[in-house]
Amino acid sequence: MLRFIKKTSKTAGLPPGTLVHIGEQSEDKVRVSVIDYSESRFTEKEIQDINEALAFRQSPTVTWVNVIGIHNPETIGKIGEGYGMHSLVLEDILNTGQRPKVEDFEQYIYLVLKMLSYDVVNDEIKVEQVSFVLGNNFVISFQEKQGDVFDGIRDRVRKNKGRIRKMKADYLMYALLDAIVDSYFVILEKLGDKVENLETTLLEKPSPKMLQAIHKLKQDVLFLRKTIWPLREAINNLAHSESELINESTGIFFRNIYDHAIQVIDSIETYRDMLSGMLDVYLSVVSNKMNEVMKVLTIIATIFIPLTFIAGIYGMNFEYMPELKWKIGYFAVWGVMMLAAVVMLRYFKRKKWL
Amino acid sequence: MLRFIKKTSKTAGLPPGTLVHIGEQSEDKVRVSVIDYSESRFTEKEIQDINEALAFRQSPTVTWVNVIGIHNPETIGKIGEGYGMHSLVLEDILNTGQRPKVEDFEQYIYLVLKMLSYDVVNDEIKVEQVSFVLGNNFVISFQEKQGDVFDGIRDRVRKNKGRIRKMKADYLMYALLDAIVDSYFVILEKLGDKVENLETTLLEKPSPKMLQAIHKLKQDVLFLRKTIWPLREAINNLAHSESELINESTGIFFRNIYDHAIQVIDSIETYRDMLSGMLDVYLSVVSNKMNEVMKVLTIIATIFIPLTFIAGIYGMNFEYMPELKWKIGYFAVWGVMMLAAVVMLRYFKRKKWL
Amino acid sequence: MLRFIKKTSKTAGLPPGTLVHIGEQSEDKVRVSVIDYSESRFTEKEIQDINEALAFRQSPTVTWVNVIGIHNPETIGKIGEGYGMHSLVLEDILNTGQRPKVEDFEQYIYLVLKMLSYDVVNDEIKVEQVSFVLGNNFVISFQEKQGDVFDGIRDRVRKNKGRIRKMKADYLMYALLDAIVDSYFVILEKLGDKVENLETTLLEKPSPKMLQAIHKLKQDVLFLRKTIWPLREAINNLAHSESELINESTGIFFRNIYDHAIQVIDSIETYRDMLSGMLDVYLSVVSNKMNEVMKVLTIIATIFIPLTFIAGIYGMNFEYMPELKWKIGYFAVWGVMMLAAVVMLRYFKRKKWL
Amino acid sequence: MLRFIKKTSKTAGLPPGTLVHIGEQSEDKVRVSVIDYSESRFTEKEIQDINEALAFRQSPTVTWVNVIGIHNPETIGKIGEGYGMHSLVLEDILNTGQRPKVEDFEQYIYLVLKMLSYDVVNDEIKVEQVSFVLGNNFVISFQEKQGDVFDGIRDRVRKNKGRIRKMKADYLMYALLDAIVDSYFVILEKLGDKVENLETTLLEKPSPKMLQAIHKLKQDVLFLRKTIWPLREAINNLAHSESELINESTGIFFRNIYDHAIQVIDSIETYRDMLSGMLDVYLSVVSNKMNEVMKVLTIIATIFIPLTFIAGIYGMNFEYMPELKWKIGYFAVWGVMMLAAVVMLRYFKRKKWL
Amino acid sequence: MLRFIKKTSKTAGLPPGTLVHIGEQSEDKVRVSVIDYSESRFTEKEIQDINEALAFRQSPTVTWVNVIGIHNPETIGKIGEGYGMHSLVLEDILNTGQRPKVEDFEQYIYLVLKMLSYDVVNDEIKVEQVSFVLGNNFVISFQEKQGDVFDGIRDRVRKNKGRIRKMKADYLMYALLDAIVDSYFVILEKLGDKVENLETTLLEKPSPKMLQAIHKLKQDVLFLRKTIWPLREAINNLAHSESELINESTGIFFRNIYDHAIQVIDSIETYRDMLSGMLDVYLSVVSNKMNEVMKVLTIIATIFIPLTFIAGIYGMNFEYMPELKWKIGYFAVWGVMMLAAVVMLRYFKRKKWL
């Protein structure tokens, strides 16, 4: 549940633009690394003081400042000051309860979205907020923790693979975004496998435990949908942005991510429909089983209750009961009972209960 | 229920613009306080006569007139006259059944919305209508009762904290609005905690009482949704307003509130979906339990009813019943019974009822 | 049901613009009354011949022609001719199955909507179609029957209360419309009371009769929704009309009605959601009760059926049944039975059935 | 079912514009009749050769070519050639699986929609596709079978009733369309009567057969909705068409049909909601009855099962059972039984089962 | 399940534009055939080297390059290079998890959609991704496997049937698209037949197996909907494209396909509604049957349980039971039993259970 609503009430009453970290607490030091490159040059270093990063600002090379850990408002505040970011942007970066969105501040573009990963140990989806600030020749990325999906990009920049070193900062931003959206497919596949397994089990041997499993998957899908849905619009804005920070030739790449985001949402919607369908099927299966149980009870009861009644009759101790004296009495009663049972069974057969 | 529909029928038949208070009655005196400030000056006083407030109108300083209590149409009428407000605006201020909306009258902007607070004693959400009138250098706020979420703002103005004293009336209005929207998150958290608790309980030990709890939460969510949904559009209009009363640099602050409002609505929708899912789960759990009850009944009945029948047979008093004379008769019957029971149990095991 | 679909098939096959009355038949004479006023003058009379009304057309005063009864196509036809109305407008006035709508014919504006009243005797909502034709200095209103919500307006015109005598025909039309929309709130309150009562009863003592009550209320809400929903768009068109018949200063009044119409629709939607929720709760409550009934049956049956079987065993008449001879046989059997019962009860307690 | 999806797979693989009839086969000869008129002249004849019809094309009179039977692609092809129609239009005319639509080809406008009639014998709605081609001075109508709703129009043209002979071809087209849409109301009334009857029966004496009736009506409503929904947009396009073929003064008539189409759709939606509501009520009623059945069973069983157990106890044949010797034993047992029964009944009364 | 989500996670981490095949693996060689034609000339050959195809590019004739098999990224890469296609287009061609879409790159238009076929053996719908690249005088089509719906088009080109040889590349593209959309109707018919059969069976003899059948059909419909829905927008974009690659006279043909696509989607929606309705009916039927079963049990049990109790009474062995001595005792008991049974039966009749 906590993952749905962040404790944003912490800021209630504070002046807007106050820098307060909202999210998981952490004791780790905030780490800042800088990668600076052009087609011919490449520098990478971990920095202690944000001013080191600012030194790269004047040069025409592309600078990627990667901030790991946002639990220290002061550090974020310094970076924001150095790069001339609006205090509301800094507030958003620190508050991990953001919806994915894009905001164009002319001098820079602010983008915030969620990075998802699958925690195999606890069998749950983990979510981390990632913010990007795209300037004319820099990208600053803010993530909550060590560990991300950007290693491929770091590698491509280091080894000058593909076109990345030839392109501007907007392409770097695209590459980072693309890595995150691609990682959604990994989560989708995990979810898809679970839905598939559940469906197979559902039709083969449904059990009450499945209800919880379906419910949990539905919550996961709900959560994914809430997390990714607004991204669609945000990326669309980016793809059709008229900002000077985004070159026309990069537009097509953003449209490509937009297509991917729509594929993800489409799949989520499909899973939602499938899980709803499965819940219906589960309930019907349960209802069918109950029906079957009832039929067995009814058949047994309706056959034996009348027979027991007949037996009861001749168990009475009246002194004058003529049938009791008859020699064939006992066998006649058996005959009547057999007949009654056969009639009942035929009736059930006609009713299709057997 | 009363909170859903205000008794607005009171005005039916009256001429439009007639000032009638619609809402909770109160005996409290209407209190009017004025805060007037510029970057260098600051005045705060409680006034008896609205003309005192009007005196500040000519000066370039920002004036915040805070009206507490709207149950006295005359006072409101006088304020409206003093500030040149349309009679329909006054009607809206007095009628607490308004939907959140913004109306631009060129000389001033009228904004109405709901302030929510959580009443711990009665465990219910309390709602109060707040109206704002933003003029070129004043903000008039109307609230129903003493007690609000504006103390932080008063403090910031008094002590010249943050940028508020440097800004115009539109920023004051933003700050007030921001305080209200921030307070929604507090309500959301309360609601979120309840939903979370309910869900935990649901899967651990569901009880018929949960149905009422789910139902009550659903009504609360319905109510919040109805209250906050229209706010989204109203704030959006404000953020993209072309009114001269809102400076361009304040626009970004209103867009920030807009983002918050969307976050709130998103969470409400998520809660709605979760509660629907929980109702489904609850019903399934109930149905599962019923199934289990039925199975126990069926197993007991189907095993013992036939056995009782057999016992009944040999309880009959026919004079000629050969089995009764047999020495092993009694034990044979026990044998037959055991066999029948074993067959039944096997059948149930195969059917997965045991 | 009749109220949902009018017998409009009556006109099938007739040429368009044929004047046929579709609606409740009536034997009453059609009454036409005229109120003519300017700021300084006021005339009111009931007229016999429509030409009397036409006499007022040239004067600059505002004329309100109120036609009560539309079951006489000839009278309507004459009025239509006198005021130059299109034959399709007349067809619409006569056909009481109209959806609320506004049509702008440049020379005049045609508006049709429903007037609702609550019939306490039959405990049902009564609906009446009202049409307005707004010309440059006249309003013609057509209603089905004697009795309306316009008395307040007549009074204000007669006694020159408020601004109505100072304004043009468009304001008169607004006042009439406002009176009708205000009357919707009265219906809403009645409905709201019923929904509230039902909800209280539902949670305290649900009974099968509630199902019908919920169903009937749902149909009422459905009906109201169908009746009022299209009004929203119609009034919006009016509020933003560029027709010369509507003065700019009246626009704000129409926007005010628009807000009211949205409030009405909002409340209707809320009731709809609440009633759906109540149906769910009702079904769950019924299901819970059934569950309880089943439990009682199961507990009784599963305790006594095995005991009865044991009793049956020792009721058998075999000659050789050693236990029967034992002195403590009878008491031993009682002991076994007690034990069985206690085991069963413990089992039920563990299962939380008791 | 067949009525939902036409066997359009027949054309799969054929070149576009290939003329293949898709629909019900027929052996009837295709009949073509021509009505040609102006305000002063009128000609009507059944023609054998399409060239006869073409002769009227040059004259300024309005020509209505009515083609009855579309199962002969050759005839349709000839007409299409004569009037210069696009091969795709001809393909659409022949394929009875069209959605209602309007297409503007500048020289002519193509309109296709469904004509509905109620087959009393089989108690089902029959549907027929009607296509119109409106040229500058002609209307060609294509229908599947003899028998239509146009007799009133033929009569009006013949006898020069109303304005039809004074107007152009667009008015003729309007009149034809109006006749079809008017006929929808007849179907709606039939449906409305059925829904009304069903609802009355539902609350008075529900039976399992009602389920099928509700289901069948729902399918009918689904079918009507699918058939009529797209018409709304098509007629709207026509009403706001900028084509020179439609005179400005005819626009208002098309808007009138548009209003009618919306009324029809509104009613269909209302029926859909009502039927859904009825299904819910039906299921609840069934569930209530089941509940009642269960209660009776439970009451009888829980009263008599323990009593039967007591009787069973004293039917045991133990030699040493002291109670059996007591003189008041028998009566004491009766007393205990009575007491047990009374206690049970009280319990049921408290539980509100009786 | 696999068909819903392709294993697109394979590309996660790779640079954008990396050519990786995502889809079913295949060992078949990629085959490329070229058809080149103008009104007077026609060439068809299977080529080994893509440069052979490039030779046709300069000539004004229309060239159709048909690539069968997309599992070899190298071949696709070469073709892309030869025709100057963007690396993202090539990535999309290779990734079979695309949503239908159209992208306009000025020099060429890229279109991707799904080709469906019905696999009779496994009774399932098979899906294959088809991509088209339309240039000024060429169409390149990419399909996954041998076997398609284009044979009719090949034939028409070869034999110069219809208008295809007279038209440009855009018409060829239209013809290919039309063939695919026409083939959807074949799938729809298959599905329609199944839905029809299921419905007939449902009302005649419902069985638990139907639930699975309904569920499977619902998943199929869900799948079709997901596959075809986005196509509607894509074709609409094409029909109203302002690209110079699409001649104005071809626009009407694309609008025709658009109509077909809407028909397909309409039918899918209808099936969805029908299947939902059928699920409701199925559940009700099951519930009705259960009700009937319960009634039989209740009737039998409530009649015989009291009778058995009476018999039990007189089976007791009390020494002093006066009735046992009565001569008519036995017959009196029978009388009482008969009476009790008759009373019960009457009660059931009044309750309408019999």
mmCIF file of N, CA and C in Angstrom, chain A residues 304 307-308 311 330 334, chain B residues 303-316 321 332-338 340-341, chain C residues 309 312-313 316 318:
data_model
loop_
_atom_site.group_PDB
_atom_site.id
_atom_site.type_symbol
_atom_site.label_atom_id
_atom_site.label_comp_id
_atom_site.label_asym_id
_atom_site.label_seq_id
_atom_site.Cartn_x
_atom_site.Cartn_y
_atom_site.Cartn_z
ATOM 1 N N PHE A 304 -32.029 -42.042 0.276
ATOM 2 C CA PHE A 304 -32.046 -42.790 1.530
ATOM 3 C C PHE A 304 -33.054 -42.291 2.557
ATOM 4 N N LEU A 307 -36.233 -44.190 2.181
ATOM 5 C CA LEU A 307 -36.015 -45.596 2.523
ATOM 6 C C LEU A 307 -35.913 -45.763 4.038
ATOM 7 N N THR A 308 -35.178 -44.854 4.652
ATOM 8 C CA THR A 308 -35.043 -44.905 6.108
ATOM 9 C C THR A 308 -36.404 -44.745 6.772
ATOM 10 N N ALA A 311 -38.092 -48.090 6.617
ATOM 11 C CA ALA A 311 -37.507 -48.956 7.650
ATOM 12 C C ALA A 311 -38.020 -48.556 9.025
ATOM 13 N N TYR A 330 -40.823 -58.915 4.977
ATOM 14 C CA TYR A 330 -39.474 -58.376 4.914
ATOM 15 C C TYR A 330 -38.987 -58.197 3.483
ATOM 16 N N TRP A 334 -38.114 -54.840 1.130
ATOM 17 C CA TRP A 334 -36.906 -54.689 0.314
ATOM 18 C C TRP A 334 -37.265 -54.343 -1.126
ATOM 19 N N ILE B 303 -22.145 -39.919 4.306
ATOM 20 C CA ILE B 303 -21.603 -41.125 4.934
ATOM 21 C C ILE B 303 -22.645 -41.764 5.855
ATOM 22 N N PHE B 304 -23.266 -40.970 6.717
ATOM 23 C CA PHE B 304 -24.108 -41.551 7.756
ATOM 24 C C PHE B 304 -25.539 -41.862 7.339
ATOM 25 N N ILE B 305 -26.074 -41.138 6.379
ATOM 26 C CA ILE B 305 -27.458 -41.406 5.996
ATOM 27 C C ILE B 305 -27.621 -42.843 5.490
ATOM 28 N N PRO B 306 -26.754 -43.325 4.578
ATOM 29 C CA PRO B 306 -26.919 -44.710 4.147
ATOM 30 C C PRO B 306 -26.689 -45.695 5.296
ATOM 31 N N LEU B 307 -25.728 -45.396 6.159
ATOM 32 C CA LEU B 307 -25.465 -46.309 7.281
ATOM 33 C C LEU B 307 -26.688 -46.382 8.199
ATOM 34 N N THR B 308 -27.253 -45.223 8.489
ATOM 35 C CA THR B 308 -28.444 -45.183 9.321
ATOM 36 C C THR B 308 -29.576 -45.987 8.688
ATOM 37 N N PHE B 309 -29.629 -45.917 7.363
ATOM 38 C CA PHE B 309 -30.649 -46.707 6.665
ATOM 39 C C PHE B 309 -30.454 -48.198 6.919
ATOM 40 N N ILE B 310 -29.199 -48.634 6.818
ATOM 41 C CA ILE B 310 -28.928 -50.061 7.037
ATOM 42 C C ILE B 310 -29.313 -50.459 8.471
ATOM 43 N N ALA B 311 -28.898 -49.583 9.425
ATOM 44 C CA ALA B 311 -29.280 -49.873 10.816
ATOM 45 C C ALA B 311 -30.799 -49.926 10.943
ATOM 46 N N GLY B 312 -31.474 -49.041 10.224
ATOM 47 C CA GLY B 312 -32.940 -49.009 10.263
ATOM 48 C C GLY B 312 -33.547 -50.310 9.767
ATOM 49 N N ILE B 313 -32.949 -50.842 8.721
ATOM 50 C CA ILE B 313 -33.436 -52.091 8.136
ATOM 51 C C ILE B 313 -33.497 -53.186 9.207
ATOM 52 N N TYR B 314 -32.382 -53.333 9.907
ATOM 53 C CA TYR B 314 -32.321 -54.411 10.897
ATOM 54 C C TYR B 314 -32.967 -54.030 12.219
ATOM 55 N N GLY B 315 -33.525 -52.830 12.254
ATOM 56 C CA GLY B 315 -34.343 -52.459 13.402
ATOM 57 C C GLY B 315 -35.812 -52.776 13.174
ATOM 58 N N MET B 316 -36.130 -53.261 11.943
ATOM 59 C CA MET B 316 -37.520 -53.589 11.656
ATOM 60 C C MET B 316 -37.931 -54.839 12.437
ATOM 61 N N MET B 321 -37.218 -62.469 9.448
ATOM 62 C CA MET B 321 -36.070 -61.789 8.839
ATOM 63 C C MET B 321 -34.860 -62.669 9.075
ATOM 64 N N ALA B 332 -21.421 -58.832 10.389
ATOM 65 C CA ALA B 332 -21.480 -58.642 8.940
ATOM 66 C C ALA B 332 -21.993 -57.246 8.613
ATOM 67 N N VAL B 333 -23.037 -56.837 9.326
ATOM 68 C CA VAL B 333 -23.594 -55.508 9.089
ATOM 69 C C VAL B 333 -22.537 -54.437 9.366
ATOM 70 N N TRP B 334 -21.846 -54.577 10.481
ATOM 71 C CA TRP B 334 -20.740 -53.645 10.766
ATOM 72 C C TRP B 334 -19.743 -53.626 9.615
ATOM 73 N N GLY B 335 -19.435 -54.800 9.115
ATOM 74 C CA GLY B 335 -18.501 -54.888 7.983
ATOM 75 C C GLY B 335 -18.993 -54.119 6.773
ATOM 76 N N VAL B 336 -20.258 -54.367 6.431
ATOM 77 C CA VAL B 336 -20.851 -53.674 5.284
ATOM 78 C C VAL B 336 -20.785 -52.169 5.502
ATOM 79 N N MET B 337 -21.123 -51.735 6.695
ATOM 80 C CA MET B 337 -21.101 -50.310 7.002
ATOM 81 C C MET B 337 -19.711 -49.711 6.842
ATOM 82 N N MET B 338 -18.717 -50.418 7.401
ATOM 83 C CA MET B 338 -17.338 -49.929 7.288
ATOM 84 C C MET B 338 -16.958 -49.775 5.823
ATOM 85 N N ALA B 340 -18.908 -49.381 3.221
ATOM 86 C CA ALA B 340 -19.626 -48.256 2.604
ATOM 87 C C ALA B 340 -18.932 -46.937 2.950
ATOM 88 N N ALA B 341 -18.562 -46.810 4.242
ATOM 89 C CA ALA B 341 -17.916 -45.566 4.676
ATOM 90 C C ALA B 341 -16.591 -45.370 3.948
ATOM 91 N N PHE C 309 -27.187 -42.350 14.029
ATOM 92 C CA PHE C 309 -26.690 -43.612 13.462
ATOM 93 C C PHE C 309 -26.317 -44.593 14.567
ATOM 94 N N GLY C 312 -29.259 -45.937 16.036
ATOM 95 C CA GLY C 312 -29.850 -46.896 15.090
ATOM 96 C C GLY C 312 -29.206 -48.258 15.203
ATOM 97 N N ILE C 313 -27.881 -48.258 15.356
ATOM 98 C CA ILE C 313 -27.127 -49.516 15.472
ATOM 99 C C ILE C 313 -27.703 -50.391 16.586
ATOM 100 N N MET C 316 -31.029 -52.246 16.314
ATOM 101 C CA MET C 316 -31.173 -53.411 15.448
ATOM 102 C C MET C 316 -31.562 -54.625 16.281
ATOM 103 N N PHE C 318 -30.779 -57.899 15.879
ATOM 104 C CA PHE C 318 -30.014 -59.132 15.751
ATOM 105 C C PHE C 318 -30.062 -59.915 17.066
#
